[in-house]
XYZ file of C-alpha atoms in Angstrom:
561
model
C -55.321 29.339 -1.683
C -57.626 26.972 -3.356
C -57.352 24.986 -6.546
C -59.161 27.250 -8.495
C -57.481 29.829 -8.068
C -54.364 28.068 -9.597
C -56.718 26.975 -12.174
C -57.498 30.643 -12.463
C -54.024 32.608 -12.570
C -52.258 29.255 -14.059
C -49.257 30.229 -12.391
C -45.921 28.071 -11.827
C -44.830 26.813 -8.617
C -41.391 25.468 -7.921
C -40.487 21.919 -9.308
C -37.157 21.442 -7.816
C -35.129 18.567 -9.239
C -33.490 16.800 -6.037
C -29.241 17.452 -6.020
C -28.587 14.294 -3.357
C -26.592 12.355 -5.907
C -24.764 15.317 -7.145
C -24.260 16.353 -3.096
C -23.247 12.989 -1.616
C -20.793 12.598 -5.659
C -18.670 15.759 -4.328
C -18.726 14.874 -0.446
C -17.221 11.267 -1.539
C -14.308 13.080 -3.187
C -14.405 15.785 0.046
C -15.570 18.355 -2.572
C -11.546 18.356 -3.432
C -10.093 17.217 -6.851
C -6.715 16.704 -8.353
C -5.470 16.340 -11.625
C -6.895 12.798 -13.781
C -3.308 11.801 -15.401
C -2.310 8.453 -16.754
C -5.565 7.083 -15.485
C -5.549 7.960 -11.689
C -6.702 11.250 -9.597
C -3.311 13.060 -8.315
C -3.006 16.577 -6.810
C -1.175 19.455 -8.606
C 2.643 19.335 -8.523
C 2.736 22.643 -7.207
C 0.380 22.117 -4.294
C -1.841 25.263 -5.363
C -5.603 25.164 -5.983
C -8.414 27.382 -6.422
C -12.093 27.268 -5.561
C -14.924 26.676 -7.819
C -18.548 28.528 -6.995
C -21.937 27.608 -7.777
C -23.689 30.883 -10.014
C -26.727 30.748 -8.826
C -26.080 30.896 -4.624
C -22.390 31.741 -5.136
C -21.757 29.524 -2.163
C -18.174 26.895 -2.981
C -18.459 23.478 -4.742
C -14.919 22.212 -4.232
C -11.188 22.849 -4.586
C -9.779 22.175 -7.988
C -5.833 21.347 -8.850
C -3.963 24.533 -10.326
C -2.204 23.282 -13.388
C 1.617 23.592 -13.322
C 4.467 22.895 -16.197
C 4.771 20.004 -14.382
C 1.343 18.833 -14.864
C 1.241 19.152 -18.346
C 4.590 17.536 -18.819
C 3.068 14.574 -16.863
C -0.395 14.320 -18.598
C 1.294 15.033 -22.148
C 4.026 12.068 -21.202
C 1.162 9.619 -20.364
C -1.197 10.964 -23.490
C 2.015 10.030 -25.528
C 2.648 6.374 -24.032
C -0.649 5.771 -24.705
C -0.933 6.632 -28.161
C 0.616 3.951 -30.211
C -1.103 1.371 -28.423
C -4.406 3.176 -28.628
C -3.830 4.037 -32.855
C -3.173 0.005 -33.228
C -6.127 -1.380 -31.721
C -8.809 -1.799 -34.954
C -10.776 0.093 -35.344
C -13.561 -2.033 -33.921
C -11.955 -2.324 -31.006
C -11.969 1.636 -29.998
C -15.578 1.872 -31.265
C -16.034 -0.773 -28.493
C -14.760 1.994 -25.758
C -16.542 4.319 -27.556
C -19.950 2.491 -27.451
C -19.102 1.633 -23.658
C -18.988 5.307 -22.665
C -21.981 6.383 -24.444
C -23.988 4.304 -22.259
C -21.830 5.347 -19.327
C -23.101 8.730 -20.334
C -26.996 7.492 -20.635
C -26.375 5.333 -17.733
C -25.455 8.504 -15.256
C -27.423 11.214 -17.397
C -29.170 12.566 -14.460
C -26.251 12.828 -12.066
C -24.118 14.481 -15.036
C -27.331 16.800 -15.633
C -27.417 17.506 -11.927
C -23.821 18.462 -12.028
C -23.852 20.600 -15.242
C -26.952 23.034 -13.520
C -25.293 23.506 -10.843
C -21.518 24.008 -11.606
C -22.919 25.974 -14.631
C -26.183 27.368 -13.891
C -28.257 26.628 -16.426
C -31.568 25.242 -16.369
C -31.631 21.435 -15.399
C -34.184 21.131 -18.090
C -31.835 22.270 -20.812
C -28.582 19.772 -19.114
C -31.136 17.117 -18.867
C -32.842 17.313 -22.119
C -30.757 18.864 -24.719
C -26.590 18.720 -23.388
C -26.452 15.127 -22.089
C -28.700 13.454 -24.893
C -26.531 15.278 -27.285
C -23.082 14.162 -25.912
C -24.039 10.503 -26.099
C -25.274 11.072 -29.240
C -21.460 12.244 -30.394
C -19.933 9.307 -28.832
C -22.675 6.929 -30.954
C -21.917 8.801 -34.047
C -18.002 8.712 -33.778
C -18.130 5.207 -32.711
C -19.450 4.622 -36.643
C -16.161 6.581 -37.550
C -13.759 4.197 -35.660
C -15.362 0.957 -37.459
C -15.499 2.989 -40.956
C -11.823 4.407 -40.209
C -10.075 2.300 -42.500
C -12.070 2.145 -45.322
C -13.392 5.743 -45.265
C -9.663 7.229 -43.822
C -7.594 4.854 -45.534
C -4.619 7.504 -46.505
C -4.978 8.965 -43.402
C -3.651 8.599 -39.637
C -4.011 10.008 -35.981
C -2.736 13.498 -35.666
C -1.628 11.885 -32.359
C -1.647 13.821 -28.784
C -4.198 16.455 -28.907
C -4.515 19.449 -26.377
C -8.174 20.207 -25.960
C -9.492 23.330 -24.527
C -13.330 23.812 -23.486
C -15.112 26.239 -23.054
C -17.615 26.877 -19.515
C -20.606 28.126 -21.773
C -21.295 23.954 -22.470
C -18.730 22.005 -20.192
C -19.672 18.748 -21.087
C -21.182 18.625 -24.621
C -17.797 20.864 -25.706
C -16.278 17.618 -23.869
C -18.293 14.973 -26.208
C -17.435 17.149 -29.475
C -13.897 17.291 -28.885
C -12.943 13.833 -27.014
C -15.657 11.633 -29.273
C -13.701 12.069 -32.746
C -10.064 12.143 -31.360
C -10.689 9.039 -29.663
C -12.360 7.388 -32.681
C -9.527 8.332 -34.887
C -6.924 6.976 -33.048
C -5.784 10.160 -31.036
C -4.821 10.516 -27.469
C -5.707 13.771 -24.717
C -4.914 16.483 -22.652
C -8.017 18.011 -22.177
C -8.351 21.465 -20.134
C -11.655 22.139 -18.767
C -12.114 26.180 -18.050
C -11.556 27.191 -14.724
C -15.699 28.214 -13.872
C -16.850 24.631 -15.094
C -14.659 22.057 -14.462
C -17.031 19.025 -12.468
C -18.260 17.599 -15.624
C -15.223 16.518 -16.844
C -13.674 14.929 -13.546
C -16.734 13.121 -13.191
C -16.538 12.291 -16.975
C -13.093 11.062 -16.455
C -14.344 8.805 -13.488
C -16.759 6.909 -15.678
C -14.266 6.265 -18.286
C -12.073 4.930 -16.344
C -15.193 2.650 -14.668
C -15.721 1.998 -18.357
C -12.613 0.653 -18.718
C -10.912 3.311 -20.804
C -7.365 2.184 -21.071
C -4.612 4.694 -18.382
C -3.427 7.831 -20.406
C -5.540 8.025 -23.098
C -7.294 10.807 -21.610
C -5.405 13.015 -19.506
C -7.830 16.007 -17.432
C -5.584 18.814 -16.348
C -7.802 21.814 -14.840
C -6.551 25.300 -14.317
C -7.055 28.721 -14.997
C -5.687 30.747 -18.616
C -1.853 30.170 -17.738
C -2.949 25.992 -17.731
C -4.255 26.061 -21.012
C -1.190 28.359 -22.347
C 0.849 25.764 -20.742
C -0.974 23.319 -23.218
C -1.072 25.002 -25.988
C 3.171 25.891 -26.039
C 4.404 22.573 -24.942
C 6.153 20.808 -27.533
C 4.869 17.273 -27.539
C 1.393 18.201 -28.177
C 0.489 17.781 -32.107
C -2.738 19.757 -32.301
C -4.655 21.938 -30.181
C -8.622 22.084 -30.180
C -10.191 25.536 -28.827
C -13.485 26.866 -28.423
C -13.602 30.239 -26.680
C -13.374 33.793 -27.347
C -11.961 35.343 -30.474
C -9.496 37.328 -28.547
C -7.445 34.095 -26.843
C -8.578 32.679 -30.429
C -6.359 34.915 -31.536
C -3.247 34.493 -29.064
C -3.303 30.832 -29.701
C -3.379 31.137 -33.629
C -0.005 33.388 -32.909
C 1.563 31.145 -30.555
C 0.955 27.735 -32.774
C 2.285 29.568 -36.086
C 5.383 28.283 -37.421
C 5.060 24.931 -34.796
C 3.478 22.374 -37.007
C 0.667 22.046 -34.434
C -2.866 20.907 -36.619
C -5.047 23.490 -35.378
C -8.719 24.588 -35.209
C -10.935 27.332 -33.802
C -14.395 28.138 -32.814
C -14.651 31.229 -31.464
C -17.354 33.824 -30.933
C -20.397 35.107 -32.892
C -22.307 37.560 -33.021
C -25.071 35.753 -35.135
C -28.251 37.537 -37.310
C -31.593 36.948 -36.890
C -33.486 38.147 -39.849
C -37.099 38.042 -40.230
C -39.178 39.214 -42.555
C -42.349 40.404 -43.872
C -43.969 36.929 -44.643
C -42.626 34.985 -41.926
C -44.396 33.481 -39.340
C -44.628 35.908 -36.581
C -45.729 34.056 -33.771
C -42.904 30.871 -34.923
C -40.045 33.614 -35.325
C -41.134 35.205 -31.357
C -40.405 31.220 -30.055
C -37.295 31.419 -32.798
C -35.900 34.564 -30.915
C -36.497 33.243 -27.483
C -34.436 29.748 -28.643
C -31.714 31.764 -30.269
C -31.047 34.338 -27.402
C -32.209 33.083 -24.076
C -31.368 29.764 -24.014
C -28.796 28.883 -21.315
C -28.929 32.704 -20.591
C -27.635 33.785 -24.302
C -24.202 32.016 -23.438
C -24.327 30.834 -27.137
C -21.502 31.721 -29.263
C -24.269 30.930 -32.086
C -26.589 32.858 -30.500
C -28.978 34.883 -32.358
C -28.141 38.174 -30.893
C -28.888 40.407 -33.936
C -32.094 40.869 -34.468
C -32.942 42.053 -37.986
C -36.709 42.823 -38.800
C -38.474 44.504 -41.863
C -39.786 47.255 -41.901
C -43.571 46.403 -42.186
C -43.576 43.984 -39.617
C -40.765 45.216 -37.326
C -43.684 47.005 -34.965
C -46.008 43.944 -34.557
C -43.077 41.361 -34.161
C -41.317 44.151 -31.563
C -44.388 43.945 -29.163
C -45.127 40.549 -29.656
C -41.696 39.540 -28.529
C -42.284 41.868 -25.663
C -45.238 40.314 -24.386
C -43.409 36.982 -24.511
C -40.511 38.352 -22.883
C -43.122 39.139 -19.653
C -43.706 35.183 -19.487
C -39.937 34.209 -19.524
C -39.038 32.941 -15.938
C -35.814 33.354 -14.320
C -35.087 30.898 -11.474
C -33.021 29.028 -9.407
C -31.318 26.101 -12.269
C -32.270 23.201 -10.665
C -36.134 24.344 -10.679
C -37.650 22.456 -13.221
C -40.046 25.335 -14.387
C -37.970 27.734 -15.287
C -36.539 29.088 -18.856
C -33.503 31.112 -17.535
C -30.956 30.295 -14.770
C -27.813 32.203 -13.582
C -25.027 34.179 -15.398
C -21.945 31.946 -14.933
C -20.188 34.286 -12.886
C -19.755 37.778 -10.941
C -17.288 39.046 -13.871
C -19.191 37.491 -16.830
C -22.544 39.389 -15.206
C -20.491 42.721 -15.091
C -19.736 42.579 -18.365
C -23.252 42.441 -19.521
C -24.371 45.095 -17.099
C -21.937 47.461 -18.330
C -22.331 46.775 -22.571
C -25.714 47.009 -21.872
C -24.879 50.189 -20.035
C -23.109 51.170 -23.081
C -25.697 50.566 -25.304
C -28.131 52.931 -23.960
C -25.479 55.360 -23.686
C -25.330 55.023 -27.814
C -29.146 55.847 -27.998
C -30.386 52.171 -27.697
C -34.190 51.531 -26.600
C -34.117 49.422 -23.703
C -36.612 46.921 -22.794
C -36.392 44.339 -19.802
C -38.871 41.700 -18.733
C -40.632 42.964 -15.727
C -40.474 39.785 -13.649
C -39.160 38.423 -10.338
C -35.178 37.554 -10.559
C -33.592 35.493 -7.275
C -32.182 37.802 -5.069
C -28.706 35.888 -4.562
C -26.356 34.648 -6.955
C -25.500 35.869 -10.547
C -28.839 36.353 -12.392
C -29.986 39.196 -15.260
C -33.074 39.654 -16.626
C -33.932 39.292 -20.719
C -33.478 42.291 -22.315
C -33.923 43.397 -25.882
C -31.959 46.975 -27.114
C -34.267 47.995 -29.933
C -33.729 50.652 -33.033
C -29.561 49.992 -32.418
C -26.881 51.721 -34.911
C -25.687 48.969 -36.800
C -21.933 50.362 -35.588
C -23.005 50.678 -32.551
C -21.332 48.369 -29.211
C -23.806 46.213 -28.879
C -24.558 45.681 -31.896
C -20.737 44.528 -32.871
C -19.669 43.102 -29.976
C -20.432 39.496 -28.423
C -22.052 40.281 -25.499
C -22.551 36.565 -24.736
C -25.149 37.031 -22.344
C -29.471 37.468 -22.466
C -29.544 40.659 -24.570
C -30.687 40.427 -28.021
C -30.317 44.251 -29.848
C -32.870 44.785 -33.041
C -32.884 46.622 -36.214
C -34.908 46.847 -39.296
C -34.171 46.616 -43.019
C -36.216 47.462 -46.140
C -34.974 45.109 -48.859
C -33.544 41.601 -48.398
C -30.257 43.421 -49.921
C -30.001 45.928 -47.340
C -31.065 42.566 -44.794
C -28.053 41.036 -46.382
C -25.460 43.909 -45.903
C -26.338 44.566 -42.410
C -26.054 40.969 -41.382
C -23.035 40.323 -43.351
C -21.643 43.614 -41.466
C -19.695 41.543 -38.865
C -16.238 40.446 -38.094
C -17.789 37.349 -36.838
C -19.002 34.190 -39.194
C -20.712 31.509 -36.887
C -24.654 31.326 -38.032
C -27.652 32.903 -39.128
C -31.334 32.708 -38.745
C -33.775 33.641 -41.773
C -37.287 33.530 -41.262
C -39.900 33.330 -44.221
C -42.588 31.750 -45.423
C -40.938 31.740 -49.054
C -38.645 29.268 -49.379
C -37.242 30.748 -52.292
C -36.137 33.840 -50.610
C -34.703 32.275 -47.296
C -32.858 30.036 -49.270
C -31.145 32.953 -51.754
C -30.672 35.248 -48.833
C -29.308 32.037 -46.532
C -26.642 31.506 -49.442
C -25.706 35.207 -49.501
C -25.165 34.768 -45.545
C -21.075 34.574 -44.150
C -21.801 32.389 -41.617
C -20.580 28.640 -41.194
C -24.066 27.467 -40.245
C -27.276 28.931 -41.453
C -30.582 27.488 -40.202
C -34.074 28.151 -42.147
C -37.748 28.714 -40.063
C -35.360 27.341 -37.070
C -32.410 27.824 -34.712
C -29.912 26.130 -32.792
C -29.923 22.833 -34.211
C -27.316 20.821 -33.924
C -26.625 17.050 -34.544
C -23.257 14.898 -34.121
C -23.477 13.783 -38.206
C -23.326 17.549 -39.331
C -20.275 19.684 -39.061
C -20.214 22.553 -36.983
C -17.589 26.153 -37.590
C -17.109 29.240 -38.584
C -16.063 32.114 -41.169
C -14.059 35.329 -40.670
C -13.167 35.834 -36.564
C -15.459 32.966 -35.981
C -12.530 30.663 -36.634
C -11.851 27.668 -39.172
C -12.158 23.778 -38.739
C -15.126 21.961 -38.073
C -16.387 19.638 -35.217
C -19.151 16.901 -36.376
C -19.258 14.517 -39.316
C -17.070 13.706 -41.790
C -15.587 17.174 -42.153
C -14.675 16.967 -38.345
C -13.471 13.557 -38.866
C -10.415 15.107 -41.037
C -9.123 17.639 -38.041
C -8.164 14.376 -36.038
C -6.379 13.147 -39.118
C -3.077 13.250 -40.837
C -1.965 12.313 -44.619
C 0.062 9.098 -44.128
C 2.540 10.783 -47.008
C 3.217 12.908 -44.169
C 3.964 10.876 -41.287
C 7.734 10.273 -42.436
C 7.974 14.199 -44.201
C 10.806 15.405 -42.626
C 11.220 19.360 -41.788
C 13.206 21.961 -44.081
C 16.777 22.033 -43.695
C 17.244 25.693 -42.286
C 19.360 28.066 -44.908
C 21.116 31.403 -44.916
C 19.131 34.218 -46.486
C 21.282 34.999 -49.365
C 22.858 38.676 -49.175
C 23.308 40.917 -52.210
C 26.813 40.686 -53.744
C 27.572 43.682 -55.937
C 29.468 43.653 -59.094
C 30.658 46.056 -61.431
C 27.398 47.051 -63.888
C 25.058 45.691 -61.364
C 23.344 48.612 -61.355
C 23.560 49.475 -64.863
C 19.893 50.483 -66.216
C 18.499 47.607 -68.420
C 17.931 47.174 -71.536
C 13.701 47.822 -70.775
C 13.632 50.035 -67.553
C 10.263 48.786 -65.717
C 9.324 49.756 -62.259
C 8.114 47.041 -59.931
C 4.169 47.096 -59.997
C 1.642 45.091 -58.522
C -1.276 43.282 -60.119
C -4.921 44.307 -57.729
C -8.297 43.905 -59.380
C -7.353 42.781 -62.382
C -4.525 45.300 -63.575
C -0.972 46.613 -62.668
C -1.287 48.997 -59.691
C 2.283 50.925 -58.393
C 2.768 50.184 -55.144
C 0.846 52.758 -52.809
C 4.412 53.611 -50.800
C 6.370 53.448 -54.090
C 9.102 51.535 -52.507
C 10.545 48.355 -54.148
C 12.309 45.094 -53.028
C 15.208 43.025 -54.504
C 14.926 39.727 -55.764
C 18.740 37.579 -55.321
C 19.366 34.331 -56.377
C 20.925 31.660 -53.863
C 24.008 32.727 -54.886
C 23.239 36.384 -54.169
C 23.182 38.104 -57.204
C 20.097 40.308 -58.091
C 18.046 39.048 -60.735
C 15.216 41.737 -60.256
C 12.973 43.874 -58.558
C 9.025 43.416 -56.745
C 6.573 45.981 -55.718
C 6.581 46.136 -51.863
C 3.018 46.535 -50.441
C 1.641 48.150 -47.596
C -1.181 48.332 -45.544
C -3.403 50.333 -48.148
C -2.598 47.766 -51.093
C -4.005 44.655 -49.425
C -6.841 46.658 -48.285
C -7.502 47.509 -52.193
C -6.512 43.588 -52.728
C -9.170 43.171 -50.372
């Protein structure tokens, strides 16, 4: 073939980005890795380990340690030796350690980048450019927080040992936004990687310790669920940290009630899109491609619902399916791609089948006609147009490349349907009038909202969610305060337990009074009976009854509601 024929098709050939570092990195540790506790590699107590695969060949990258009890009791002890003498040094000082390994990070940013593609599978282009860039950035930004601690925090102290838990969607950048401010602030760790994407972080805990990162103050236990439950029950943690699905979300939230444990959540989204009639077409195409297919829609922010009106929902439809035809899906480390692989054999299934499940609901489905590797855990983009808004796929997080579409009339109607979500984590509004987009973005339940743009993110602005999204925030100042205590806490001491007083009856107890009221409830501005008509007693410590409450049920706090 000659030149001008390239010059003539302007196709892509391979750029492969060369993995010898990343190779020779796991052959100097025999592609075998313990536990990092109290500032050393050591193997699990228990002996046991399991195997870590790379998505895109599924051939194995290395043994990993299987968290035990034991392990957390170990990494917990040293996390909690460490603390006091971390919290004392100035704040300076840590913003020293800080600075230190954010140039660790920039130093290494292609070996890390290397890692992330292939442990994870996403493109190298979007570890090299967007994930490492951004971590260093968090560890620059919280390093201001250490220096500004005691001015800025000055009624406030370390939480103290903090049990992190990461997600596998962004190993290392979920790394930077949860060990950059609890290090700043005076916090030790016991961080657990997940299971699928664990590299980043043993490698991240080899550099700080080359950095000089003092033994204990971050502890790297990796494991499958039962690790992290070990870390999140165990008693001399003080706050946990997750980002993951709504459903374990949900199990920790249970398990951490009633402990005292600080807590905070990000959890999944299943984030609107909504463009409309004056937007820029063209701009909002590139928007949709940003919001859904980057690192294979494995976004919790992801703009998976796509919400279009009416007069413009036919031109932007094909437009985005012409784009969709250029997308390329490739090998991660291959410079010239936009999509790599699915993280894994049982994330891929999932998609296959709710996409499945979608058609089966009457879903029009559309899929980029273009060459997918062979091996390995790849899918192609697909878009599920003219969806039910209660439809699967149009309420569930598929977390994967499928984006489903829908039109609206009015920008009420484009406000009820995107607001018609158990999730809260962002929104997208497209329009060339600022004026709308900015009174539809502040009608939007959604901890983020982003205007003519997507998926921006930046280590002075605080990240979270509403609703099943979760609560806390990671990033600037706001994020600051979930590594923090009140001091007029520190020396609060617990509740003396007491015995629930029991009725003692009397003669005339029961006598009707003098005004004979029945227990009511007060919902939407007005005394309501209670919907099962039943009533509870009121006793004072000494047990007497001194009255009588409505007792609601489920129907009354929905009307509350």
């Amino acid at each position: 073939m000659s030149v001008a024929n390239y010059f003539d098709e302007m196709s892509y050939g391979p750029a492969p980005e060369a993995d010898t570092e990343a190779r020779d990195w796991l052959k100097r540790h025999g592609a075998s890795f313990g536990h990092f506790i109290n500032g050393e590699f050591r193997p699990s107590a228990s002996g046991k380990t399991f195997t870590t695969h790379e998505p895109a060949t599924g051939a194995e990258l290395a043994k990993l340690a299987a968290g035990t009890a034991e392990d957390v009791d170990a990494a917990v002890s040293a996390a909690r030796k460490a603390q006091a003498a971390w919290a004392k040094l100035s704040g300076h000082q840590r913003a020293r350690h800080l600075y230190a390994l954010a140039r660790m990070i920039q130093r290494h940013a292609r070996l890390l980048a290397v890692v992330e593609a292939i442990d994870n599978g996403k493109p190298i282009r979007e570890t090299r450019d967007i994930d490492i860039p951004l971590a260093a950035r968090h560890f620059y930004h919280h390093a201001g927080w250490a220096q500004l601690m005691e001015t800025e925090f000055a009624d406030h102290q370390p939480v103290g040992v903090v049990g992190q838990i990461i997600p596998w969607n962004f190993p290392f950048l979920m790394l930077a936004w949860k060990v950059a401010p609890a290090l700043a602030l005076g916090n030790t760790i016991v961080l657990k990687p997940a299971e699928f994407t664990s590299l980043t972080a043993l490698l991240f805990a080899e550099l700080a310790s080359a950095a000089g990162l003092p033994p204990g103050v971050i502890n790297i236990v990796t494991g499958e669920g039962e690790t992290g439950a070990l870390v999140v029950d165990h008693a001399g943690i003080d706050k946990i940290a997750f980002t993951g699905s709504t459903e374990v979300g949900r199990i920790i939230r249970e398990k951490t009630a009633g402990s005292g444990k600080s807590l905070t959540l990000e959890l999944g989204g299943k984030s609107p899109f909504i463009v409309f009639d004056d937007a820029d077409i063209d701009g909002a195409v590139e928007g949709v491609v940003d919001a859904i297919w980057f690192n294979q829609g494995q976004v919790c922010c992801a703009g998976s619902r796509i919400l279009v009106q009416e007069g413009v929902a036919e031109k932007f439809l094909a437009r985005l399916k012409r784009r969709m035809q250029t997308l390329r899906v490739g090998h991660p480390l291959d410079k010239c791609i936009d999509m790599g692989a699915i993280v894994a054999p049982v994330q891929l299934q999932r998609i296959e089948n709710l996409v499945k499940q979608g058609v089966a609901d009457g879903a029009e489905l559309f899929q980029s006609e273009i060459e997918v590797p062979k091996n390995g855990c790849f899918f192609r983009p697909t878009l599920l147009a003219n969806v039910q808004p209660t439809s699967v796929v149009a309420t569930e997080e598929i977390f994967g490349p499928v984006a489903v579409s829908m039109t609206f009339r009015t920008p009420e109607e484009a406000v009820q349907l995107a607001n018609h979500t158990r999730y809260g984590l962002a929104a997208s509004v497209w329009s060339e009038t600022i004026g709308l987009a900015l009174h539809v973005a502040a009608r939007l339940q959604a901890g983020v909202v982003w205007v003519n743009a997507t998926n921006l993110f930046d280590a002075s602005a605080g990240f979270g969610g509403k609703k099943e999204s979760g609560f806390g925030r990671e990033g600037g100042r706001e994020g600051a305060y979930e590594y923090l205590k009140p001091k007029a806490w520190a020396n609060a001491k617990p509740r003396a337990d007491y015995a629930v007083p029991q009725l003692k009856t009397t003669p005339g107890d029961f006598a009707a009074p003098l005004i004979d009221r029945t227990a009511k409830l007060y919902i939407g501005g007005k005394q309501a009976r209670p919907d099962g008509n039943y009533s509870r007693p009121i006793l004072s410590p000494k047990g007497k009854l001194i009255g009588e409450v409505g007792e609601g049920n489920r129907k009354d706090i929905r009307n509350a509601v």
